[in-house]
PDB file of C-alpha atoms in Angstrom:
ATOM      1  CA  UNK A   6      -4.821 -16.169  17.578  1.00 52.00           C
ATOM      2  CA  UNK A   7      -3.707 -17.278  14.248  1.00 55.00           C
ATOM      3  CA  UNK A   8      -5.904 -20.853  14.030  1.00 64.00           C
ATOM      4  CA  UNK A   9      -9.201 -18.469  14.760  1.00 68.00           C
ATOM      5  CA  UNK A  10      -8.164 -16.136  11.702  1.00 70.00           C
ATOM      6  CA  UNK A  11      -7.688 -19.331   9.411  1.00 74.00           C
ATOM      7  CA  UNK A  12     -10.717 -21.491  10.450  1.00 79.00           C
ATOM      8  CA  UNK A  13     -13.198 -22.104   8.010  1.00 83.00           C
ATOM      9  CA  UNK A  14     -15.505 -18.724  10.063  1.00 89.00           C
ATOM     10  CA  UNK A  15     -12.433 -16.486  10.946  1.00 88.00           C
ATOM     11  CA  UNK A  16     -13.085 -15.210  14.132  1.00 90.00           C
ATOM     12  CA  UNK A  17     -11.416 -12.638  17.028  1.00 90.00           C
ATOM     13  CA  UNK A  18     -12.677 -12.999  20.185  1.00 90.00           C
ATOM     14  CA  UNK A  19     -12.986  -9.976  22.350  1.00 91.00           C
ATOM     15  CA  UNK A  20     -13.011  -8.026  19.190  1.00 91.00           C
ATOM     16  CA  UNK A  21     -14.463  -4.913  21.233  1.00 92.00           C
ATOM     17  CA  UNK A  22     -11.142  -5.273  23.355  1.00 93.00           C
ATOM     18  CA  UNK A  23      -8.936  -7.559  21.252  1.00 94.00           C
ATOM     19  CA  UNK A  24      -5.311  -5.580  21.385  1.00 94.00           C
ATOM     20  CA  UNK A  25      -3.082  -7.517  19.213  1.00 94.00           C
ATOM     21  CA  UNK A  26      -3.496  -5.027  16.264  1.00 96.00           C
ATOM     22  CA  UNK A  27      -0.663  -4.021  13.674  1.00 96.00           C
ATOM     23  CA  UNK A  28       0.155  -0.206  12.571  1.00 97.00           C
ATOM     24  CA  UNK A  29      -1.809   0.784   9.663  1.00 96.00           C
ATOM     25  CA  UNK A  30      -0.125   4.216   9.566  1.00 96.00           C
ATOM     26  CA  UNK A  31      -1.093   7.738   9.219  1.00 96.00           C
ATOM     27  CA  UNK A  32      -4.603   8.918   8.148  1.00 93.00           C
ATOM     28  CA  UNK A  33      -3.998  10.424   4.518  1.00 88.00           C
ATOM     29  CA  UNK A  34      -5.410  13.521   3.198  1.00 91.00           C
ATOM     30  CA  UNK A  35      -4.819  15.439   6.420  1.00 93.00           C
ATOM     31  CA  UNK A  36      -6.537  18.560   7.159  1.00 95.00           C
ATOM     32  CA  UNK A  37      -5.831  18.740  10.837  1.00 95.00           C
ATOM     33  CA  UNK A  38      -3.590  16.826  13.515  1.00 94.00           C
ATOM     34  CA  UNK A  39      -2.461  13.227  12.727  1.00 93.00           C
ATOM     35  CA  UNK A  40      -4.695  10.564  13.219  1.00 96.00           C
ATOM     36  CA  UNK A  41      -2.943   6.943  13.071  1.00 97.00           C
ATOM     37  CA  UNK A  42      -4.319   3.756  12.423  1.00 97.00           C
ATOM     38  CA  UNK A  43      -4.120   0.379  13.806  1.00 97.00           C
ATOM     39  CA  UNK A  44      -5.853  -2.574  13.362  1.00 97.00           C
ATOM     40  CA  UNK A  45      -6.575  -6.380  12.821  1.00 96.00           C
ATOM     41  CA  UNK A  46      -7.526  -7.880   9.320  1.00 94.00           C
ATOM     42  CA  UNK A  47     -10.253 -10.680   9.960  1.00 93.00           C
ATOM     43  CA  UNK A  48     -11.051 -11.533   6.717  1.00 92.00           C
ATOM     44  CA  UNK A  49     -10.475 -10.781   2.918  1.00 91.00           C
ATOM     45  CA  UNK A  50     -11.671 -12.661   0.144  1.00 88.00           C
ATOM     46  CA  UNK A  51     -10.894 -12.441  -3.491  1.00 87.00           C
ATOM     47  CA  UNK A  52     -10.115  -8.943  -4.734  1.00 84.00           C
ATOM     48  CA  UNK A  53     -10.375  -7.553  -1.520  1.00 79.00           C
ATOM     49  CA  UNK A  54     -14.086  -8.038  -1.654  1.00 84.00           C
ATOM     50  CA  UNK A  55     -15.781  -8.549   1.327  1.00 93.00           C
ATOM     51  CA  UNK A  56     -13.029  -7.224   3.474  1.00 94.00           C
ATOM     52  CA  UNK A  57     -13.917  -6.984   7.273  1.00 95.00           C
ATOM     53  CA  UNK A  58     -11.535  -6.313  10.687  1.00 96.00           C
ATOM     54  CA  UNK A  59     -11.350  -4.132  13.450  1.00 97.00           C
ATOM     55  CA  UNK A  60     -10.303  -0.510  13.034  1.00 97.00           C
ATOM     56  CA  UNK A  61      -8.619   1.802  15.760  1.00 98.00           C
ATOM     57  CA  UNK A  62      -7.794   5.293  14.890  1.00 98.00           C
ATOM     58  CA  UNK A  63      -6.741   8.587  17.382  1.00 98.00           C
ATOM     59  CA  UNK A  64      -7.837  11.886  17.130  1.00 98.00           C
ATOM     60  CA  UNK A  65      -7.649  14.148  13.997  1.00 97.00           C
ATOM     61  CA  UNK A  66      -9.160  15.375  10.918  1.00 98.00           C
ATOM     62  CA  UNK A  67      -9.092  14.199   7.190  1.00 97.00           C
ATOM     63  CA  UNK A  68     -10.764  13.744   3.672  1.00 97.00           C
ATOM     64  CA  UNK A  69     -12.302  10.752   3.282  1.00 95.00           C
ATOM     65  CA  UNK A  70     -13.668   8.512   0.143  1.00 96.00           C
ATOM     66  CA  UNK A  71     -15.655   5.415   0.528  1.00 95.00           C
ATOM     67  CA  UNK A  72     -14.943   2.962  -2.501  1.00 92.00           C
ATOM     68  CA  UNK A  73     -17.362   0.613  -1.845  1.00 95.00           C
ATOM     69  CA  UNK A  74     -20.303  -0.162   0.859  1.00 97.00           C
ATOM     70  CA  UNK A  75     -19.080  -0.444   4.397  1.00 97.00           C
ATOM     71  CA  UNK A  76     -20.908  -1.008   7.335  1.00 98.00           C
ATOM     72  CA  UNK A  77     -19.271   0.057  10.381  1.00 98.00           C
ATOM     73  CA  UNK A  78     -20.123  -0.703  14.200  1.00 98.00           C
ATOM     74  CA  UNK A  79     -18.329   1.750  16.539  1.00 98.00           C
ATOM     75  CA  UNK A  80     -17.639   0.046  20.014  1.00 98.00           C
ATOM     76  CA  UNK A  81     -15.612   3.116  21.695  1.00 98.00           C
ATOM     77  CA  UNK A  82     -14.500   6.924  20.762  1.00 98.00           C
ATOM     78  CA  UNK A  83     -16.328   9.486  18.812  1.00 98.00           C
ATOM     79  CA  UNK A  84     -16.262  11.150  15.717  1.00 98.00           C
ATOM     80  CA  UNK A  85     -18.162  13.242  13.245  1.00 98.00           C
ATOM     81  CA  UNK A  86     -18.452  12.365   9.578  1.00 98.00           C
ATOM     82  CA  UNK A  87     -19.434  15.092   7.621  1.00 98.00           C
ATOM     83  CA  UNK A  88     -20.448  14.487   3.843  1.00 98.00           C
ATOM     84  CA  UNK A  89     -19.623  16.736   1.168  1.00 98.00           C
ATOM     85  CA  UNK A  90     -23.573  17.487   0.770  1.00 96.00           C
ATOM     86  CA  UNK A  91     -23.333  18.276   4.278  1.00 96.00           C
ATOM     87  CA  UNK A  92     -24.926  15.287   6.314  1.00 97.00           C
ATOM     88  CA  UNK A  93     -23.675  14.789   9.747  1.00 98.00           C
ATOM     89  CA  UNK A  94     -23.272  11.665  11.471  1.00 97.00           C
ATOM     90  CA  UNK A  95     -22.253  11.631  14.974  1.00 98.00           C
ATOM     91  CA  UNK A  96     -20.702   8.128  16.244  1.00 98.00           C
ATOM     92  CA  UNK A  97     -19.739   7.020  19.355  1.00 98.00           C
ATOM     93  CA  UNK A  98     -20.003   3.467  21.305  1.00 97.00           C
ATOM     94  CA  UNK A  99     -22.786   1.494  19.787  1.00 97.00           C
ATOM     95  CA  UNK A 100     -23.437   3.186  17.109  1.00 98.00           C
ATOM     96  CA  UNK A 101     -23.703   1.398  13.669  1.00 98.00           C
ATOM     97  CA  UNK A 102     -23.347   3.161  10.111  1.00 98.00           C
ATOM     98  CA  UNK A 103     -23.926   1.887   6.622  1.00 98.00           C
ATOM     99  CA  UNK A 104     -21.730   4.212   4.336  1.00 98.00           C
ATOM    100  CA  UNK A 105     -22.508   3.669   0.465  1.00 97.00           C
ATOM    101  CA  UNK A 106     -19.998   3.362  -2.078  1.00 97.00           C
ATOM    102  CA  UNK A 107     -18.821   6.896  -3.010  1.00 97.00           C
ATOM    103  CA  UNK A 108     -19.788   8.542   0.176  1.00 98.00           C
ATOM    104  CA  UNK A 109     -17.374  11.481   0.062  1.00 98.00           C
ATOM    105  CA  UNK A 110     -16.100  13.940   3.271  1.00 98.00           C
ATOM    106  CA  UNK A 111     -14.699  14.802   6.469  1.00 98.00           C
ATOM    107  CA  UNK A 112     -13.925  12.522   9.075  1.00 97.00           C
ATOM    108  CA  UNK A 113     -13.275  14.411  12.656  1.00 98.00           C
ATOM    109  CA  UNK A 114     -12.345  11.768  15.306  1.00 98.00           C
ATOM    110  CA  UNK A 115     -12.551  13.628  18.826  1.00 98.00           C
ATOM    111  CA  UNK A 116     -11.719  10.560  20.819  1.00 98.00           C
ATOM    112  CA  UNK A 117      -9.929   7.196  19.464  1.00 98.00           C
ATOM    113  CA  UNK A 118     -12.316   5.136  17.981  1.00 98.00           C
ATOM    114  CA  UNK A 119     -12.734   1.485  17.444  1.00 98.00           C
ATOM    115  CA  UNK A 120     -14.858   0.162  14.383  1.00 97.00           C
ATOM    116  CA  UNK A 121     -15.511  -3.112  13.623  1.00 97.00           C
ATOM    117  CA  UNK A 122     -16.322  -2.972   9.815  1.00 97.00           C
ATOM    118  CA  UNK A 123     -17.155  -4.687   6.632  1.00 97.00           C
ATOM    119  CA  UNK A 124     -16.224  -3.387   3.067  1.00 95.00           C
ATOM    120  CA  UNK A 125     -18.464  -5.181   0.257  1.00 93.00           C
TER     121      UNK A 125
END
């Protein structure tokens, strides 16, 4: 595992089911429930740009503010993202979303989600 993360092309085999994840804590700004996150960082560049990895989150609802453009490929679970201007994005396995920097709103995780992400 360590060799794949430190190769010239960092990679994780079977990223959709990979289970060597670490605790990332409770989602801040909780509104309902207590979502907890686990994940695995794949790569982080200078000044954390870009950053990519696996993120898994349990059910709950919280406020969300996305600081940089973020591409997300959801590979399991379901959630609803509702922007402050009322736009709703429903995600489930197979959904790919590009959240633009500055997106703000709420996330409600209905069923534990797994997301392969990249922040740029």
